[in-house]
PDB file of C-alpha atoms in Angstrom:
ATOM      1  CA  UNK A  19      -8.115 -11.776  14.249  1.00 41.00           C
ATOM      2  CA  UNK A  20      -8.537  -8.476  16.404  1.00 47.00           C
ATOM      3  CA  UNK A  21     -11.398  -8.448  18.906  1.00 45.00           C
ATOM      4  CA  UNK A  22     -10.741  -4.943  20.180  1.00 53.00           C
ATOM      5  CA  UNK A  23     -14.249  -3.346  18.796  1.00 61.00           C
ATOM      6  CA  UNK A  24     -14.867  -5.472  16.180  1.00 67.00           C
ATOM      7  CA  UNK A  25     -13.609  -9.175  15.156  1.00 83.00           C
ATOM      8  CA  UNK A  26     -11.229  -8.051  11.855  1.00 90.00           C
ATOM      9  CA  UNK A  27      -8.048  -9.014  10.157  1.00 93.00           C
ATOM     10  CA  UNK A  28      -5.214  -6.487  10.196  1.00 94.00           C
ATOM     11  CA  UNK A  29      -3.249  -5.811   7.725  1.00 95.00           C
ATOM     12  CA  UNK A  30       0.269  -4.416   8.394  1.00 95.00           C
ATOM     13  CA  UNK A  31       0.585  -2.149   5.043  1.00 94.00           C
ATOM     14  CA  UNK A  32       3.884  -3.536   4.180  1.00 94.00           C
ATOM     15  CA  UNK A  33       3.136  -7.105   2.651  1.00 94.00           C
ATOM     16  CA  UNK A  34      -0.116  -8.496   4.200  1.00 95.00           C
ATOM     17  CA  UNK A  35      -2.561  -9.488   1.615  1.00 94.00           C
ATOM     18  CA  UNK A  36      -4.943 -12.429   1.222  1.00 94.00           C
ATOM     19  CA  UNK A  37      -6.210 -13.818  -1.993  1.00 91.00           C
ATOM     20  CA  UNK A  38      -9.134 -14.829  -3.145  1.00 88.00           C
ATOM     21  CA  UNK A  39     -10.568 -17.460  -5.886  1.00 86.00           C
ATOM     22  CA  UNK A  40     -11.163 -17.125  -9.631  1.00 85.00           C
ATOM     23  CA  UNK A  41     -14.277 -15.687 -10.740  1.00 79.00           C
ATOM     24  CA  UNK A  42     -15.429 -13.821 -14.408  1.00 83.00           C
ATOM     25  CA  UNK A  43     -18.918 -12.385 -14.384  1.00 90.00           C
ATOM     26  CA  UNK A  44     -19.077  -8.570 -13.789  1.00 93.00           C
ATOM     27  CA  UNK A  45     -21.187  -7.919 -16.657  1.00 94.00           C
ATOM     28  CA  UNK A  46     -24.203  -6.731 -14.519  1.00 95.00           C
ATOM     29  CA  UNK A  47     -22.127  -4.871 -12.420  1.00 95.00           C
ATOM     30  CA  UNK A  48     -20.815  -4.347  -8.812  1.00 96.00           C
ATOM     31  CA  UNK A  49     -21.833  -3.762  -5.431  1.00 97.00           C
ATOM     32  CA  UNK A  50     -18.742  -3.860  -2.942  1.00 97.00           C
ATOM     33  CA  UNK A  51     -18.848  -3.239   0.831  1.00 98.00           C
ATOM     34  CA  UNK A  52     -16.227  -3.123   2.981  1.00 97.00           C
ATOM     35  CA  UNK A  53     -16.360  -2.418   7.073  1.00 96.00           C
ATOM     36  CA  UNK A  54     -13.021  -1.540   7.534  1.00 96.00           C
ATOM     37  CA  UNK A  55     -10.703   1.333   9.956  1.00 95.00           C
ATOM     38  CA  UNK A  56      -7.505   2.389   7.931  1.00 96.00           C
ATOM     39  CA  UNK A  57      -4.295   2.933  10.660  1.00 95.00           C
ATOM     40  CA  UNK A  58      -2.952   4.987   8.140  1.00 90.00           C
ATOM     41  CA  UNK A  59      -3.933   6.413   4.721  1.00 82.00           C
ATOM     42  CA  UNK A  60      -0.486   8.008   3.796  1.00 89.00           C
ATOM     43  CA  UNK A  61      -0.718   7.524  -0.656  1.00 90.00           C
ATOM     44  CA  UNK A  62      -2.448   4.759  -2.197  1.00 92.00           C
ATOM     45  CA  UNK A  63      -3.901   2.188  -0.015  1.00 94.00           C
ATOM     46  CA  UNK A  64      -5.589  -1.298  -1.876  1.00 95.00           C
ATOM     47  CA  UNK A  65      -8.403  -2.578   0.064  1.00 95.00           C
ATOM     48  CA  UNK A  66     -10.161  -5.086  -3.280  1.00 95.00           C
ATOM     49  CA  UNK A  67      -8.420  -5.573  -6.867  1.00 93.00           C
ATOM     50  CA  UNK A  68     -10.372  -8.230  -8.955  1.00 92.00           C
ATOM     51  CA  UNK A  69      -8.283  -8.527 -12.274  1.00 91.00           C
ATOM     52  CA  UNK A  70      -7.126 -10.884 -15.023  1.00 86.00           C
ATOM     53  CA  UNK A  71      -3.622 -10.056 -15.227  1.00 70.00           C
ATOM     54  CA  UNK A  72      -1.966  -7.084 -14.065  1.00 66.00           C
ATOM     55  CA  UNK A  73      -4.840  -4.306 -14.152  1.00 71.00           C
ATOM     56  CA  UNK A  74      -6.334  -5.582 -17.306  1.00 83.00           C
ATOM     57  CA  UNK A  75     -10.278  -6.211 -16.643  1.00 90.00           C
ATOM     58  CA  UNK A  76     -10.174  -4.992 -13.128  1.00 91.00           C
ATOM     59  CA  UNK A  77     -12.229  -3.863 -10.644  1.00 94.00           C
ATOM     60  CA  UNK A  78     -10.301  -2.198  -7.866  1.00 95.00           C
ATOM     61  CA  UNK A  79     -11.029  -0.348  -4.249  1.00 96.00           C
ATOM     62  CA  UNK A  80      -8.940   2.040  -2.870  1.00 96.00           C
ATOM     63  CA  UNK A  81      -7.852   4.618  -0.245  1.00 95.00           C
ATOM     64  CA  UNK A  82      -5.361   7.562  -1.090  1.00 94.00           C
ATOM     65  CA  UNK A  83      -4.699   9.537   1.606  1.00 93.00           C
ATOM     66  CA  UNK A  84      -8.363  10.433   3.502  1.00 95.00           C
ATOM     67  CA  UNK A  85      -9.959   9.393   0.115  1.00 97.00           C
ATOM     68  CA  UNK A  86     -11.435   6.844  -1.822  1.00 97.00           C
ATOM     69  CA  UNK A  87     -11.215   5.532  -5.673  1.00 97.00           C
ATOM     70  CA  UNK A  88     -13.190   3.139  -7.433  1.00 97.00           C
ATOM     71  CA  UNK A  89     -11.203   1.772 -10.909  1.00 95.00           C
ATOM     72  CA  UNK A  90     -12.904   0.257 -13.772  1.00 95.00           C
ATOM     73  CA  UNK A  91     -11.044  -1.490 -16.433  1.00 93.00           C
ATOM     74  CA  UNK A  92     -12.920  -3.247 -19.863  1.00 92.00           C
ATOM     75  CA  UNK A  93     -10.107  -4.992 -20.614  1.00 90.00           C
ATOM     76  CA  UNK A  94      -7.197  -2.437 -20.834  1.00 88.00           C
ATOM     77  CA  UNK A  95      -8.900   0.844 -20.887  1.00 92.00           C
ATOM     78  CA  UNK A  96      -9.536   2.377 -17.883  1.00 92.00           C
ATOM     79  CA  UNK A  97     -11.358   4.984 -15.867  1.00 95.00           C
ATOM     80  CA  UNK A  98     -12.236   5.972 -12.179  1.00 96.00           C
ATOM     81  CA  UNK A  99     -13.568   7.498  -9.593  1.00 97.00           C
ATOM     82  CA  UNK A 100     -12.261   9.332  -6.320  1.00 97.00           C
ATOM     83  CA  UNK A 101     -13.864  11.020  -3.832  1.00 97.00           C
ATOM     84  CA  UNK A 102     -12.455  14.907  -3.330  1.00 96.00           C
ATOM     85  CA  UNK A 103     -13.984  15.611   0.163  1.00 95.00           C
ATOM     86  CA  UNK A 104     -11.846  13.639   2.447  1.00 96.00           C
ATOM     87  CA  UNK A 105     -14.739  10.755   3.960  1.00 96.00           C
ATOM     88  CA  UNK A 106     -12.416   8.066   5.021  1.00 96.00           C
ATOM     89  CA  UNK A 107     -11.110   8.503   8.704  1.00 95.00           C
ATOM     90  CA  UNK A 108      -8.110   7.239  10.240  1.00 95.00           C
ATOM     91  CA  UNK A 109      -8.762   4.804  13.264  1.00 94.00           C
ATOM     92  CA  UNK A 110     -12.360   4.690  12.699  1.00 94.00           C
ATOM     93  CA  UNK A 111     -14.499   2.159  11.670  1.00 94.00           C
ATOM     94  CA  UNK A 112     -16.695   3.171   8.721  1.00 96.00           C
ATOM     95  CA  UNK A 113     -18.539   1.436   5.974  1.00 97.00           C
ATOM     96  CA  UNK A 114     -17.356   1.839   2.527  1.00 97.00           C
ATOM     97  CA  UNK A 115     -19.153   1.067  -0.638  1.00 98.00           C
ATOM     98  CA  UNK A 116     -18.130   1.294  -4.257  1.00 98.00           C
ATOM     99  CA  UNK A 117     -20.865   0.060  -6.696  1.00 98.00           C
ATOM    100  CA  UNK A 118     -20.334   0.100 -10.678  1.00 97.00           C
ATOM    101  CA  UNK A 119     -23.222   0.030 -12.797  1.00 97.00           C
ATOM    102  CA  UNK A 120     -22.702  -0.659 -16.455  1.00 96.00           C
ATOM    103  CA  UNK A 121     -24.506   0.947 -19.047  1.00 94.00           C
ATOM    104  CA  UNK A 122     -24.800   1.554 -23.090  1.00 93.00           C
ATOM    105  CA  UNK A 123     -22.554   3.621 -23.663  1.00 93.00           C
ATOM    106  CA  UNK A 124     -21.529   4.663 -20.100  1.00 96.00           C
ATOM    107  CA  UNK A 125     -21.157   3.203 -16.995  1.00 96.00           C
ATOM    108  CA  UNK A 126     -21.501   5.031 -13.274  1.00 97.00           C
ATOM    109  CA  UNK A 127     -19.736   5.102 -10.709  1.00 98.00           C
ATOM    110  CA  UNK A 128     -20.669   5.891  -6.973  1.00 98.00           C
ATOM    111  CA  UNK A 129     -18.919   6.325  -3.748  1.00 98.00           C
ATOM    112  CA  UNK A 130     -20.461   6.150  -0.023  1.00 97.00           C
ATOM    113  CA  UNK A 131     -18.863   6.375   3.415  1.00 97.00           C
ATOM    114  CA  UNK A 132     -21.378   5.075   6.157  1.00 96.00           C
ATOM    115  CA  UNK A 133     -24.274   5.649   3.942  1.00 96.00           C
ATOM    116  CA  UNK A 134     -24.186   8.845   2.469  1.00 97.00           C
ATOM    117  CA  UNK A 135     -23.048   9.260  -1.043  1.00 97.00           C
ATOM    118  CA  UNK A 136     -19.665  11.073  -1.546  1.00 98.00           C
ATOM    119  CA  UNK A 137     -19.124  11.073  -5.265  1.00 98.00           C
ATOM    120  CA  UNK A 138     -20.771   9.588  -8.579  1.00 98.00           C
ATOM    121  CA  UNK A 139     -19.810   9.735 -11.989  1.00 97.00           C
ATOM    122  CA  UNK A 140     -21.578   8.586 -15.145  1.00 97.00           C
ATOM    123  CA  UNK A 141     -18.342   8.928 -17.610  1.00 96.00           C
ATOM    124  CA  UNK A 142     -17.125   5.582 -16.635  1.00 96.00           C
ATOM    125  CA  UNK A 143     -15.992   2.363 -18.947  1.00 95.00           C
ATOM    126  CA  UNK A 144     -19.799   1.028 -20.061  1.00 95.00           C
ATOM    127  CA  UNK A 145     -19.173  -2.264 -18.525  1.00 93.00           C
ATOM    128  CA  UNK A 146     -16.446  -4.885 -16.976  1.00 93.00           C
ATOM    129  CA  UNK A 147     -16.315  -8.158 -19.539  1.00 90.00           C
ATOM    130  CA  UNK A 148     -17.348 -11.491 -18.915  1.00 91.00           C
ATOM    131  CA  UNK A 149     -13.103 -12.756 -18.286  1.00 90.00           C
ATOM    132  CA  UNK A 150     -11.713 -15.075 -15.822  1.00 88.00           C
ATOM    133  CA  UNK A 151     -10.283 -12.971 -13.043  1.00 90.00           C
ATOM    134  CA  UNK A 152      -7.560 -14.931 -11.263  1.00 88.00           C
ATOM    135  CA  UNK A 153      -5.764 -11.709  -9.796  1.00 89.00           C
ATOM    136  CA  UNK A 154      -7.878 -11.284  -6.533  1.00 91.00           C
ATOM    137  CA  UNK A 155      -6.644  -9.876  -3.421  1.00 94.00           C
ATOM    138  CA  UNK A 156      -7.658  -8.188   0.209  1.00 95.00           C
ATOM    139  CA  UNK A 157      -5.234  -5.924   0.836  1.00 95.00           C
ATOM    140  CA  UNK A 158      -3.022  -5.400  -1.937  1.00 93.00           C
ATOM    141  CA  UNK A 159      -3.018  -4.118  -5.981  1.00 89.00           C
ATOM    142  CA  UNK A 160      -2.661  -6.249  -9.020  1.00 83.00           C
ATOM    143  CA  UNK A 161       0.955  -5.109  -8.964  1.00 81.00           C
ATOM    144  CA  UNK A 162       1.793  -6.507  -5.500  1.00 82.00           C
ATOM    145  CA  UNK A 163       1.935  -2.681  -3.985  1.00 87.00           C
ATOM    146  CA  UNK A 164      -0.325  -0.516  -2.476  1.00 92.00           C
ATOM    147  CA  UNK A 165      -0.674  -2.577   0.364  1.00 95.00           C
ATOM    148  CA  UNK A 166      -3.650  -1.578   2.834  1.00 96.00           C
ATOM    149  CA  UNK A 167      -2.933  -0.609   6.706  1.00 96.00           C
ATOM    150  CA  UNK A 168      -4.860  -1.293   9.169  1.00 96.00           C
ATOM    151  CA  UNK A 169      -8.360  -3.505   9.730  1.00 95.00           C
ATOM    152  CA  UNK A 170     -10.991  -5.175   7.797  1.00 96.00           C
ATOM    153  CA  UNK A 171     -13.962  -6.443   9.641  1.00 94.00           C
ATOM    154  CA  UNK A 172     -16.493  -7.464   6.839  1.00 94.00           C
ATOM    155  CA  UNK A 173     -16.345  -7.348   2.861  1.00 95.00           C
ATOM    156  CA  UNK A 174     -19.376  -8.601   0.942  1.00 96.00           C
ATOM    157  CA  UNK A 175     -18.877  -8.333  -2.744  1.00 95.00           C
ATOM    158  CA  UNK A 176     -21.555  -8.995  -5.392  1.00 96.00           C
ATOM    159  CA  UNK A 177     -21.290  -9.564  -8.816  1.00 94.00           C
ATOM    160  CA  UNK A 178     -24.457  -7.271  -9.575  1.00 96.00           C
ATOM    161  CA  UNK A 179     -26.471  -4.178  -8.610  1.00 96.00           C
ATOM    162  CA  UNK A 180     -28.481  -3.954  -5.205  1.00 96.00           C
ATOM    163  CA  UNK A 181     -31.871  -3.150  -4.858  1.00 96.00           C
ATOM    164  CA  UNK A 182     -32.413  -0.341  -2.467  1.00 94.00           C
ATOM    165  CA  UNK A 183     -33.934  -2.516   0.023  1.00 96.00           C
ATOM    166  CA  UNK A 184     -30.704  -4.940   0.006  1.00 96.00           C
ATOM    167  CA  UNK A 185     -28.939  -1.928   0.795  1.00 96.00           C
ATOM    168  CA  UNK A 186     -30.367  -0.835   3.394  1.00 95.00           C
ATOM    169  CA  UNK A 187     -30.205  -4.673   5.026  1.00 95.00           C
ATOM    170  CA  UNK A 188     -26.179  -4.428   4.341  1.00 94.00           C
ATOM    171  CA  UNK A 189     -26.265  -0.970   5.965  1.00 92.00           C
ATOM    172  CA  UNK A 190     -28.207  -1.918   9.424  1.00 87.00           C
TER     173      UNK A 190
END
């Protein structure tokens, strides 16, 4: 634990990771915050992958470069969502939120850094199944890469979509 600004884990971006029980339900969607200050967001950087086996049925969080991208899978097909105006800072402490809402035919996507909304999309897989999900890490991809650098000081991740009001609680 770190207790220079806030009390976090670090993670050293070579093989730090921590895992994270079994769960299924996604089918009303996702609401993922993360308080966290990347050390360094040289490529692909994993902060949350929720998956069954390798990236099938996952729901994953990520940093690439001074960006952020939210991945959907329903069961092996895929889609995503990445943020194209450079949000995430290095050696800052920012809040981070991916939320997937599943729809009909579509589901959407959105992307915020410290409250404001950086990127949405509403081309997205229409939901994530109802599948056990014993691939769960902080830290690190399905395919033990991508591992994150730097600190994570709070992740709260719910297995459905906020109300505005909840929100707002998380953000204050």
């Amino acid at each position: 634990v770190n207790n220079f600004i806030l009390p976090s884990l670090r993670f050293d971006g070579v093989d730090d990771r921590l895992t994270f029980p079994n769960f299924s339900d996604l089918t009303n969607g996702v609401s993922l915050f993360v308080v966290f200050k990347p050390t360094s967001t040289s490529g692909d950087r994993t902060l949350i992958t929720a998956s069954s086996a390798s990236n099938a049925d996952a729901f994953i969080a990520q940093t690439n470069n001074t960006n952020s991208t939210l991945t959907a899978y329903n069961n092996t097909t895929s889609s995503a969502l990445a943020t194209s105006n450079n949000p995430i800072s290095v050696d800052q402490y920012q809040l981070l939120e991916h939320v997937f809402q599943p729809g009909t035919t579509n589901g959407t996507a959105t992307i915020s850094v410290d409250g404001v909304q950086k990127a949405q999309a509403t081309n997205l897989v229409s939901t994530l199944r109802n599948v056990t999900r014993s691939n769960n890490s902080i830290g690190m991809s399905s395919t033990s890469s991508e591992f994150f650098q730097g600190e994570v000081a709070e992740i709260l991740f719910y297995n459905q979509i906020l109300k505005p009001a909840q929100v707002a609680s998380i953000r204050s």
